[in-house]
Amino acid sequence: MLVITVGMLVLYYFFRTKTWGNYLLITSLVMGLIGVFSDFLSEKVAWVWGKIAHIMGTFNSYVLLSIIFFVFLTPVAFLFKLTRKDSLKLKAQKNGTVYEERNHLYVAKDVENVW
């Protein structure tokens, strides 16, 4: 309740217009009085505030993550794909397989420190 009251006062400081300022100041006063005098109403306001925060958090996470993915990561991935060779060898080779034969004789030193 204190956070809502202080938040309304901060908004009142920034939006001092006659209409919005009055509503924000009255809302701040009402929330402060509810927080001081009524546990029942404080719980109801906190429940509503939590639901609003949950909805906003869900919406913002999807929107912000989508914007970051499509605006930043997708162009970077396309540029990387255009400028780099196929280092993972995912494209089909001339002989029809992606396997590469490697003639290597393993010695004890190869498995001493594998990491």
CSV table of N, CA, C and O in Angstrom, one decimal:
chain,number,residue,atom,x,y,z
A,1,MET,N,0.8,-1.2,0.0
A,1,MET,CA,0.0,0.0,0.0
A,1,MET,C,0.9,1.2,0.0
A,1,MET,O,0.5,2.2,-0.7
A,2,LEU,N,2.0,1.2,0.7
A,2,LEU,CA,2.9,2.3,0.8
A,2,LEU,C,3.5,2.6,-0.6
A,2,LEU,O,3.6,3.7,-1.0
A,3,VAL,N,3.8,1.5,-1.3
A,3,VAL,CA,4.4,1.7,-2.6
A,3,VAL,C,3.4,2.3,-3.6
A,3,VAL,O,3.8,3.2,-4.4
A,4,ILE,N,2.2,1.9,-3.5
A,4,ILE,CA,1.2,2.5,-4.4
A,4,ILE,C,0.9,3.9,-4.1
A,4,ILE,O,0.9,4.8,-4.9
A,5,THR,N,0.9,4.2,-2.8
A,5,THR,CA,0.7,5.6,-2.3
A,5,THR,C,1.9,6.5,-2.8
A,5,THR,O,1.7,7.6,-3.4
A,6,VAL,N,3.1,6.0,-2.6
A,6,VAL,CA,4.3,6.8,-3.0
A,6,VAL,C,4.3,6.9,-4.6
A,6,VAL,O,4.7,8.0,-5.1
A,7,GLY,N,4.0,5.8,-5.2
A,7,GLY,CA,3.9,5.9,-6.7
A,7,GLY,C,3.0,6.9,-7.2
A,7,GLY,O,3.2,7.6,-8.2
A,8,MET,N,1.8,7.0,-6.6
A,8,MET,CA,0.8,8.0,-7.0
A,8,MET,C,1.3,9.4,-6.8
A,8,MET,O,1.1,10.3,-7.6
A,9,LEU,N,2.0,9.6,-5.7
A,9,LEU,CA,2.6,10.9,-5.4
A,9,LEU,C,3.7,11.3,-6.4
A,9,LEU,O,3.8,12.4,-6.8
A,10,VAL,N,4.5,10.3,-6.8
A,10,VAL,CA,5.5,10.6,-7.8
A,10,VAL,C,4.9,10.9,-9.1
A,10,VAL,O,5.3,11.9,-9.8
A,11,LEU,N,3.8,10.2,-9.5
A,11,LEU,CA,3.1,10.5,-10.7
A,11,LEU,C,2.5,11.9,-10.6
A,11,LEU,O,2.4,12.6,-11.6
A,12,TYR,N,1.9,12.2,-9.5
A,12,TYR,CA,1.4,13.5,-9.3
A,12,TYR,C,2.4,14.6,-9.5
A,12,TYR,O,2.2,15.7,-10.1
A,13,TYR,N,3.6,14.4,-9.0
A,13,TYR,CA,4.7,15.3,-9.2
A,13,TYR,C,5.0,15.6,-10.7
A,13,TYR,O,5.3,16.7,-11.1
A,14,PHE,N,5.0,14.5,-11.5
A,14,PHE,CA,5.3,14.6,-12.9
A,14,PHE,C,4.1,15.1,-13.8
A,14,PHE,O,4.3,15.8,-14.7
A,15,PHE,N,2.9,14.7,-13.4
A,15,PHE,CA,1.7,15.1,-14.2
A,15,PHE,C,0.8,16.1,-13.3
A,15,PHE,O,-0.2,15.7,-12.7
A,16,ARG,N,1.2,17.3,-13.2
A,16,ARG,CA,0.6,18.3,-12.4
A,16,ARG,C,-0.6,19.0,-13.1
A,16,ARG,O,-1.0,20.0,-12.6
A,17,THR,N,-1.1,18.4,-14.1
A,17,THR,CA,-2.3,19.1,-14.8
A,17,THR,C,-3.4,19.0,-13.8
A,17,THR,O,-3.5,18.2,-12.9
A,18,LYS,N,-4.4,19.9,-14.1
A,18,LYS,CA,-5.5,20.0,-13.1
A,18,LYS,C,-6.3,18.7,-13.0
A,18,LYS,O,-6.7,18.3,-11.9
A,19,THR,N,-6.6,18.1,-14.1
A,19,THR,CA,-7.4,16.9,-14.1
A,19,THR,C,-6.6,15.7,-13.5
A,19,THR,O,-7.1,15.1,-12.5
A,20,TRP,N,-5.5,15.3,-14.1
A,20,TRP,CA,-4.7,14.2,-13.6
A,20,TRP,C,-4.2,14.4,-12.2
A,20,TRP,O,-4.1,13.4,-11.4
A,21,GLY,N,-3.7,15.6,-11.9
A,21,GLY,CA,-3.2,15.8,-10.6
A,21,GLY,C,-4.2,15.6,-9.5
A,21,GLY,O,-3.8,15.0,-8.5
A,22,ASN,N,-5.4,16.0,-9.7
A,22,ASN,CA,-6.4,15.8,-8.7
A,22,ASN,C,-6.7,14.3,-8.5
A,22,ASN,O,-6.8,13.9,-7.3
A,23,TYR,N,-6.8,13.6,-9.6
A,23,TYR,CA,-7.1,12.1,-9.4
A,23,TYR,C,-6.0,11.4,-8.8
A,23,TYR,O,-6.2,10.5,-7.9
A,24,LEU,N,-4.8,11.7,-9.1
A,24,LEU,CA,-3.6,11.1,-8.6
A,24,LEU,C,-3.4,11.4,-7.1
A,24,LEU,O,-3.1,10.5,-6.3
A,25,LEU,N,-3.7,12.6,-6.7
A,25,LEU,CA,-3.6,13.0,-5.3
A,25,LEU,C,-4.7,12.3,-4.5
A,25,LEU,O,-4.4,11.8,-3.4
A,26,ILE,N,-5.9,12.3,-5.0
A,26,ILE,CA,-7.0,11.7,-4.3
A,26,ILE,C,-6.7,10.2,-4.2
A,26,ILE,O,-6.9,9.6,-3.1
A,27,THR,N,-6.3,9.5,-5.2
A,27,THR,CA,-6.0,8.1,-5.2
A,27,THR,C,-4.9,7.8,-4.2
A,27,THR,O,-4.9,6.8,-3.4
A,28,SER,N,-3.9,8.7,-4.1
A,28,SER,CA,-2.8,8.5,-3.2
A,28,SER,C,-3.3,8.6,-1.7
A,28,SER,O,-3.0,7.8,-0.9
A,29,LEU,N,-4.2,9.5,-1.5
A,29,LEU,CA,-4.7,9.7,-0.2
A,29,LEU,C,-5.6,8.5,0.2
A,29,LEU,O,-5.5,8.0,1.3
A,30,VAL,N,-6.5,8.1,-0.7
A,30,VAL,CA,-7.3,6.9,-0.4
A,30,VAL,C,-6.5,5.7,-0.2
A,30,VAL,O,-6.8,4.9,0.8
A,31,MET,N,-5.5,5.4,-1.0
A,31,MET,CA,-4.7,4.2,-0.8
A,31,MET,C,-3.9,4.3,0.5
A,31,MET,O,-3.8,3.3,1.2
A,32,GLY,N,-3.5,5.4,0.9
A,32,GLY,CA,-2.8,5.6,2.2
A,32,GLY,C,-3.7,5.3,3.3
A,32,GLY,O,-3.4,4.6,4.3
A,33,LEU,N,-5.0,5.8,3.3
A,33,LEU,CA,-5.9,5.6,4.3
A,33,LEU,C,-6.4,4.2,4.4
A,33,LEU,O,-6.5,3.6,5.5
A,34,ILE,N,-6.5,3.5,3.3
A,34,ILE,CA,-6.9,2.1,3.2
A,34,ILE,C,-5.8,1.3,3.9
A,34,ILE,O,-6.0,0.4,4.7
A,35,GLY,N,-4.5,1.6,3.6
A,35,GLY,CA,-3.4,0.9,4.1
A,35,GLY,C,-3.3,1.0,5.6
A,35,GLY,O,-2.9,0.1,6.3
A,36,VAL,N,-3.7,2.2,6.1
A,36,VAL,CA,-3.5,2.4,7.6
A,36,VAL,C,-4.7,1.8,8.3
A,36,VAL,O,-4.5,1.2,9.4
A,37,PHE,N,-5.9,1.9,7.8
A,37,PHE,CA,-7.1,1.6,8.6
A,37,PHE,C,-7.8,0.2,8.3
A,37,PHE,O,-8.6,-0.3,9.1
A,38,SER,N,-7.5,-0.4,7.1
A,38,SER,CA,-8.3,-1.6,6.8
A,38,SER,C,-7.4,-2.7,6.2
A,38,SER,O,-6.9,-2.6,5.1
A,39,ASP,N,-7.3,-3.7,7.0
A,39,ASP,CA,-6.5,-4.9,6.6
A,39,ASP,C,-7.2,-5.6,5.5
A,39,ASP,O,-6.6,-6.1,4.5
A,40,PHE,N,-8.5,-5.7,5.6
A,40,PHE,CA,-9.3,-6.5,4.5
A,40,PHE,C,-9.2,-5.8,3.2
A,40,PHE,O,-8.9,-6.5,2.2
A,41,LEU,N,-9.4,-4.5,3.1
A,41,LEU,CA,-9.3,-3.8,1.8
A,41,LEU,C,-7.8,-3.7,1.3
A,41,LEU,O,-7.6,-3.8,0.1
A,42,SER,N,-6.8,-3.7,2.3
A,42,SER,CA,-5.4,-3.8,1.9
A,42,SER,C,-5.1,-5.1,1.2
A,42,SER,O,-4.4,-5.1,0.2
A,43,GLU,N,-5.6,-6.2,1.7
A,43,GLU,CA,-5.4,-7.5,1.0
A,43,GLU,C,-6.0,-7.5,-0.3
A,43,GLU,O,-5.5,-8.1,-1.3
A,44,LYS,N,-7.2,-6.9,-0.5
A,44,LYS,CA,-7.9,-6.9,-1.8
A,44,LYS,C,-7.2,-6.1,-2.8
A,44,LYS,O,-7.0,-6.4,-4.0
A,45,VAL,N,-6.7,-4.9,-2.4
A,45,VAL,CA,-5.9,-4.0,-3.3
A,45,VAL,C,-4.6,-4.7,-3.6
A,45,VAL,O,-4.2,-4.7,-4.8
A,46,ALA,N,-4.0,-5.4,-2.7
A,46,ALA,CA,-2.7,-6.1,-3.0
A,46,ALA,C,-2.9,-7.2,-4.0
A,46,ALA,O,-2.1,-7.5,-4.8
A,47,TRP,N,-4.1,-7.9,-3.8
A,47,TRP,CA,-4.4,-9.0,-4.7
A,47,TRP,C,-4.6,-8.5,-6.2
A,47,TRP,O,-4.1,-9.0,-7.1
A,48,VAL,N,-5.4,-7.4,-6.3
A,48,VAL,CA,-5.6,-6.8,-7.6
A,48,VAL,C,-4.3,-6.3,-8.2
A,48,VAL,O,-4.0,-6.5,-9.4
A,49,TRP,N,-3.5,-5.6,-7.4
A,49,TRP,CA,-2.2,-5.1,-7.8
A,49,TRP,C,-1.3,-6.3,-8.3
A,49,TRP,O,-0.6,-6.2,-9.3
A,50,GLY,N,-1.3,-7.4,-7.6
A,50,GLY,CA,-0.5,-8.6,-8.0
A,50,GLY,C,-1.0,-9.1,-9.3
A,50,GLY,O,-0.2,-9.5,-10.2
A,51,LYS,N,-2.3,-9.2,-9.5
A,51,LYS,CA,-2.9,-9.7,-10.8
A,51,LYS,C,-2.5,-8.7,-12.0
A,51,LYS,O,-2.1,-9.2,-13.0
A,52,ILE,N,-2.6,-7.4,-11.7
A,52,ILE,CA,-2.2,-6.5,-12.8
A,52,ILE,C,-0.7,-6.6,-13.1
A,52,ILE,O,-0.3,-6.7,-14.3
A,53,ALA,N,0.1,-6.8,-12.1
A,53,ALA,CA,1.6,-7.0,-12.3
A,53,ALA,C,1.9,-8.3,-13.0
A,53,ALA,O,2.7,-8.3,-13.9
A,54,HIS,N,1.1,-9.3,-12.7
A,54,HIS,CA,1.3,-10.6,-13.4
A,54,HIS,C,1.0,-10.5,-14.9
A,54,HIS,O,1.7,-11.0,-15.7
A,55,ILE,N,-0.1,-9.9,-15.2
A,55,ILE,CA,-0.6,-9.7,-16.6
A,55,ILE,C,0.4,-8.8,-17.3
A,55,ILE,O,0.8,-9.1,-18.5
A,56,MET,N,0.9,-7.7,-16.7
A,56,MET,CA,1.8,-6.8,-17.4
A,56,MET,C,3.2,-7.5,-17.6
A,56,MET,O,3.8,-7.4,-18.6
A,57,GLY,N,3.6,-8.3,-16.6
A,57,GLY,CA,4.9,-9.1,-16.7
A,57,GLY,C,4.8,-10.1,-17.8
A,57,GLY,O,5.8,-10.2,-18.6
A,58,THR,N,3.7,-10.8,-17.9
A,58,THR,CA,3.6,-11.8,-19.0
A,58,THR,C,3.6,-11.1,-20.4
A,58,THR,O,4.3,-11.6,-21.3
A,59,PHE,N,2.8,-10.1,-20.5
A,59,PHE,CA,2.7,-9.4,-21.8
A,59,PHE,C,4.1,-8.8,-22.1
A,59,PHE,O,4.5,-8.9,-23.3
A,60,ASN,N,4.7,-8.1,-21.2
A,60,ASN,CA,6.0,-7.5,-21.5
A,60,ASN,C,7.1,-8.5,-21.8
A,60,ASN,O,7.9,-8.2,-22.7
A,61,SER,N,7.1,-9.6,-21.2
A,61,SER,CA,8.1,-10.6,-21.5
A,61,SER,C,7.9,-11.1,-22.9
A,61,SER,O,8.9,-11.3,-23.6
A,62,TYR,N,6.7,-11.4,-23.3
A,62,TYR,CA,6.5,-11.9,-24.7
A,62,TYR,C,6.9,-10.8,-25.7
A,62,TYR,O,7.5,-11.0,-26.7
A,63,VAL,N,6.4,-9.6,-25.5
A,63,VAL,CA,6.6,-8.5,-26.4
A,63,VAL,C,8.1,-8.1,-26.5
A,63,VAL,O,8.7,-8.0,-27.6
A,64,LEU,N,8.7,-7.9,-25.4
A,64,LEU,CA,10.1,-7.5,-25.4
A,64,LEU,C,11.0,-8.6,-25.9
A,64,LEU,O,12.0,-8.3,-26.7
A,65,LEU,N,10.8,-9.8,-25.5
A,65,LEU,CA,11.6,-10.9,-26.1
A,65,LEU,C,11.4,-11.1,-27.6
A,65,LEU,O,12.4,-11.4,-28.3
A,66,SER,N,10.2,-10.9,-28.1
A,66,SER,CA,9.9,-11.0,-29.5
A,66,SER,C,10.6,-9.8,-30.2
A,66,SER,O,11.2,-10.1,-31.3
A,67,ILE,N,10.6,-8.6,-29.7
A,67,ILE,CA,11.2,-7.5,-30.3
A,67,ILE,C,12.8,-7.7,-30.4
A,67,ILE,O,13.4,-7.5,-31.4
A,68,ILE,N,13.3,-8.2,-29.3
A,68,ILE,CA,14.8,-8.4,-29.2
A,68,ILE,C,15.1,-9.5,-30.2
A,68,ILE,O,16.1,-9.4,-31.0
A,69,PHE,N,14.3,-10.6,-30.3
A,69,PHE,CA,14.6,-11.7,-31.2
A,69,PHE,C,14.6,-11.2,-32.7
A,69,PHE,O,15.5,-11.4,-33.5
A,70,PHE,N,13.5,-10.5,-33.1
A,70,PHE,CA,13.3,-10.2,-34.5
A,70,PHE,C,14.1,-9.0,-34.9
A,70,PHE,O,14.5,-8.9,-36.1
A,71,VAL,N,14.4,-8.0,-34.0
A,71,VAL,CA,15.1,-6.8,-34.4
A,71,VAL,C,16.6,-7.0,-34.3
A,71,VAL,O,17.3,-6.5,-35.2
A,72,PHE,N,17.1,-7.7,-33.3
A,72,PHE,CA,18.5,-7.8,-33.1
A,72,PHE,C,19.1,-9.2,-33.5
A,72,PHE,O,20.0,-9.3,-34.3
A,73,LEU,N,18.5,-10.3,-33.0
A,73,LEU,CA,19.1,-11.6,-33.2
A,73,LEU,C,19.0,-12.1,-34.6
A,73,LEU,O,19.9,-12.7,-35.2
A,74,THR,N,17.8,-11.9,-35.2
A,74,THR,CA,17.6,-12.4,-36.6
A,74,THR,C,18.5,-11.8,-37.6
A,74,THR,O,19.1,-12.5,-38.4
A,75,PRO,N,18.6,-10.5,-37.6
A,75,PRO,CA,19.6,-9.9,-38.6
A,75,PRO,C,21.1,-10.3,-38.3
A,75,PRO,O,21.8,-10.5,-39.3
A,76,VAL,N,21.4,-10.4,-37.0
A,76,VAL,CA,22.8,-10.9,-36.7
A,76,VAL,C,23.0,-12.3,-37.2
A,76,VAL,O,24.0,-12.6,-37.8
A,77,ALA,N,22.0,-13.2,-37.1
A,77,ALA,CA,22.1,-14.5,-37.5
A,77,ALA,C,22.2,-14.6,-39.1
A,77,ALA,O,23.0,-15.4,-39.6
A,78,PHE,N,21.4,-13.8,-39.8
A,78,PHE,CA,21.5,-13.7,-41.2
A,78,PHE,C,22.9,-13.2,-41.7
A,78,PHE,O,23.5,-13.8,-42.6
A,79,LEU,N,23.4,-12.2,-41.1
A,79,LEU,CA,24.7,-11.7,-41.4
A,79,LEU,C,25.8,-12.7,-41.1
A,79,LEU,O,26.7,-12.9,-41.9
A,80,PHE,N,25.7,-13.4,-40.0
A,80,PHE,CA,26.7,-14.4,-39.7
A,80,PHE,C,26.6,-15.5,-40.7
A,80,PHE,O,27.7,-16.0,-41.1
A,81,LYS,N,25.4,-15.9,-41.1
A,81,LYS,CA,25.3,-17.0,-42.1
A,81,LYS,C,25.8,-16.6,-43.4
A,81,LYS,O,26.4,-17.4,-44.1
A,82,LEU,N,25.7,-15.3,-43.8
A,82,LEU,CA,26.2,-14.9,-45.1
A,82,LEU,C,27.7,-14.8,-45.1
A,82,LEU,O,28.4,-15.0,-46.1
A,83,THR,N,28.3,-14.4,-44.0
A,83,THR,CA,29.8,-14.2,-44.0
A,83,THR,C,30.6,-15.3,-43.5
A,83,THR,O,31.8,-15.3,-43.7
A,84,ARG,N,30.0,-16.4,-43.0
A,84,ARG,CA,30.8,-17.5,-42.4
A,84,ARG,C,30.7,-18.7,-43.3
A,84,ARG,O,29.7,-18.9,-44.0
A,85,LYS,N,31.7,-19.5,-43.2
A,85,LYS,CA,31.7,-20.8,-43.9
A,85,LYS,C,30.9,-21.8,-43.1
A,85,LYS,O,30.5,-21.5,-41.9
A,86,ASP,N,30.7,-23.0,-43.6
A,86,ASP,CA,29.9,-24.0,-42.9
A,86,ASP,C,30.8,-24.8,-41.9
A,86,ASP,O,31.3,-25.8,-42.2
A,87,SER,N,31.1,-24.2,-40.8
A,87,SER,CA,32.0,-24.8,-39.8
A,87,SER,C,31.5,-26.0,-39.2
A,87,SER,O,32.3,-26.9,-38.7
A,88,LEU,N,30.2,-26.2,-39.1
A,88,LEU,CA,29.6,-27.4,-38.5
A,88,LEU,C,29.4,-28.5,-39.5
A,88,LEU,O,29.0,-29.6,-39.2
A,89,LYS,N,29.6,-28.2,-40.8
A,89,LYS,CA,29.5,-29.1,-41.9
A,89,LYS,C,28.1,-29.7,-41.9
A,89,LYS,O,27.9,-30.9,-42.0
A,90,LEU,N,27.1,-28.8,-41.9
A,90,LEU,CA,25.7,-29.2,-41.9
A,90,LEU,C,25.2,-29.3,-43.3
A,90,LEU,O,24.2,-30.0,-43.5
A,91,LYS,N,25.8,-28.7,-44.3
A,91,LYS,CA,25.4,-28.9,-45.7
A,91,LYS,C,25.9,-30.2,-46.3
A,91,LYS,O,27.0,-30.7,-45.9
A,92,ALA,N,25.2,-30.7,-47.2
A,92,ALA,CA,25.5,-32.0,-47.8
A,92,ALA,C,26.9,-31.9,-48.5
A,92,ALA,O,27.1,-30.9,-49.2
A,93,GLN,N,27.7,-32.9,-48.4
A,93,GLN,CA,29.0,-32.9,-49.1
A,93,GLN,C,28.8,-33.5,-50.5
A,93,GLN,O,27.8,-33.9,-50.9
A,94,LYS,N,29.9,-33.4,-51.2
A,94,LYS,CA,29.9,-33.9,-52.6
A,94,LYS,C,29.6,-35.4,-52.7
A,94,LYS,O,28.9,-35.9,-53.6
A,95,ASN,N,30.0,-36.2,-51.7
A,95,ASN,CA,29.8,-37.6,-51.7
A,95,ASN,C,28.5,-38.0,-51.1
A,95,ASN,O,28.3,-39.2,-50.9
A,96,GLY,N,27.7,-37.1,-50.7
A,96,GLY,CA,26.4,-37.4,-50.1
A,96,GLY,C,26.3,-37.7,-48.6
A,96,GLY,O,25.2,-38.0,-48.1
A,97,THR,N,27.4,-37.5,-47.9
A,97,THR,CA,27.4,-37.7,-46.5
A,97,THR,C,28.0,-36.5,-45.8
A,97,THR,O,28.8,-35.8,-46.4
A,98,VAL,N,27.6,-36.4,-44.5
A,98,VAL,CA,28.3,-35.3,-43.7
A,98,VAL,C,29.4,-35.8,-42.9
A,98,VAL,O,30.0,-35.1,-42.2
A,99,TYR,N,29.6,-37.1,-42.9
A,99,TYR,CA,30.7,-37.7,-42.1
A,99,TYR,C,32.0,-37.5,-42.8
A,99,TYR,O,32.1,-37.5,-44.0
A,100,GLU,N,33.0,-37.2,-42.0
A,100,GLU,CA,34.3,-37.0,-42.5
A,100,GLU,C,35.2,-38.0,-41.9
A,100,GLU,O,35.3,-38.2,-40.7
A,101,GLU,N,35.9,-38.7,-42.8
A,101,GLU,CA,36.8,-39.8,-42.3
A,101,GLU,C,38.1,-39.2,-41.9
A,101,GLU,O,38.7,-38.3,-42.5
A,102,ARG,N,38.5,-39.6,-40.7
A,102,ARG,CA,39.8,-39.0,-40.1
A,102,ARG,C,40.6,-40.2,-39.7
A,102,ARG,O,40.3,-40.9,-38.8
A,103,ASN,N,41.8,-40.3,-40.4
A,103,ASN,CA,42.7,-41.3,-40.0
A,103,ASN,C,43.7,-40.7,-39.0
A,103,ASN,O,44.6,-40.0,-39.3
A,104,HIS,N,43.4,-41.1,-37.7
A,104,HIS,CA,44.2,-40.6,-36.6
A,104,HIS,C,44.5,-41.7,-35.7
A,104,HIS,O,43.5,-42.4,-35.3
A,105,LEU,N,45.7,-41.9,-35.3
A,105,LEU,CA,46.0,-42.9,-34.4
A,105,LEU,C,46.0,-42.3,-33.0
A,105,LEU,O,46.8,-41.4,-32.7
A,106,TYR,N,45.1,-42.7,-32.1
A,106,TYR,CA,45.0,-42.2,-30.8
A,106,TYR,C,46.1,-42.7,-29.9
A,106,TYR,O,46.4,-43.9,-29.9
A,107,VAL,N,46.6,-41.8,-29.1
A,107,VAL,CA,47.7,-42.2,-28.1
A,107,VAL,C,47.2,-41.8,-26.8
A,107,VAL,O,46.1,-41.2,-26.6
A,108,ALA,N,47.9,-42.2,-25.7
A,108,ALA,CA,47.4,-42.0,-24.4
A,108,ALA,C,47.4,-40.4,-24.1
A,108,ALA,O,46.5,-40.0,-23.3
A,109,LYS,N,48.2,-39.7,-24.7
A,109,LYS,CA,48.2,-38.2,-24.5
A,109,LYS,C,46.8,-37.6,-24.9
A,109,LYS,O,46.4,-36.6,-24.4
A,110,ASP,N,46.2,-38.2,-25.9
A,110,ASP,CA,44.9,-37.6,-26.4
A,110,ASP,C,43.8,-37.6,-25.4
A,110,ASP,O,42.9,-36.8,-25.4
A,111,VAL,N,43.8,-38.6,-24.5
A,111,VAL,CA,42.8,-38.8,-23.5
A,111,VAL,C,43.2,-38.4,-22.0
A,111,VAL,O,42.4,-38.5,-21.1
A,112,GLU,N,44.4,-37.8,-21.9
A,112,GLU,CA,44.8,-37.4,-20.6
A,112,GLU,C,44.0,-36.2,-20.1
A,112,GLU,O,43.5,-36.1,-19.0
A,113,ASN,N,43.9,-35.2,-20.9
A,113,ASN,CA,43.2,-33.9,-20.5
A,113,ASN,C,42.1,-33.6,-21.6
A,113,ASN,O,42.4,-32.8,-22.4
A,114,VAL,N,41.0,-34.3,-21.5
A,114,VAL,CA,40.0,-34.1,-22.6
A,114,VAL,C,39.3,-32.8,-22.6
A,114,VAL,O,38.7,-32.4,-23.6
A,115,TRP,N,39.3,-32.1,-21.5
A,115,TRP,CA,38.7,-30.8,-21.4
A,115,TRP,C,39.6,-29.7,-21.7
A,115,TRP,O,39.4,-28.6,-22.0
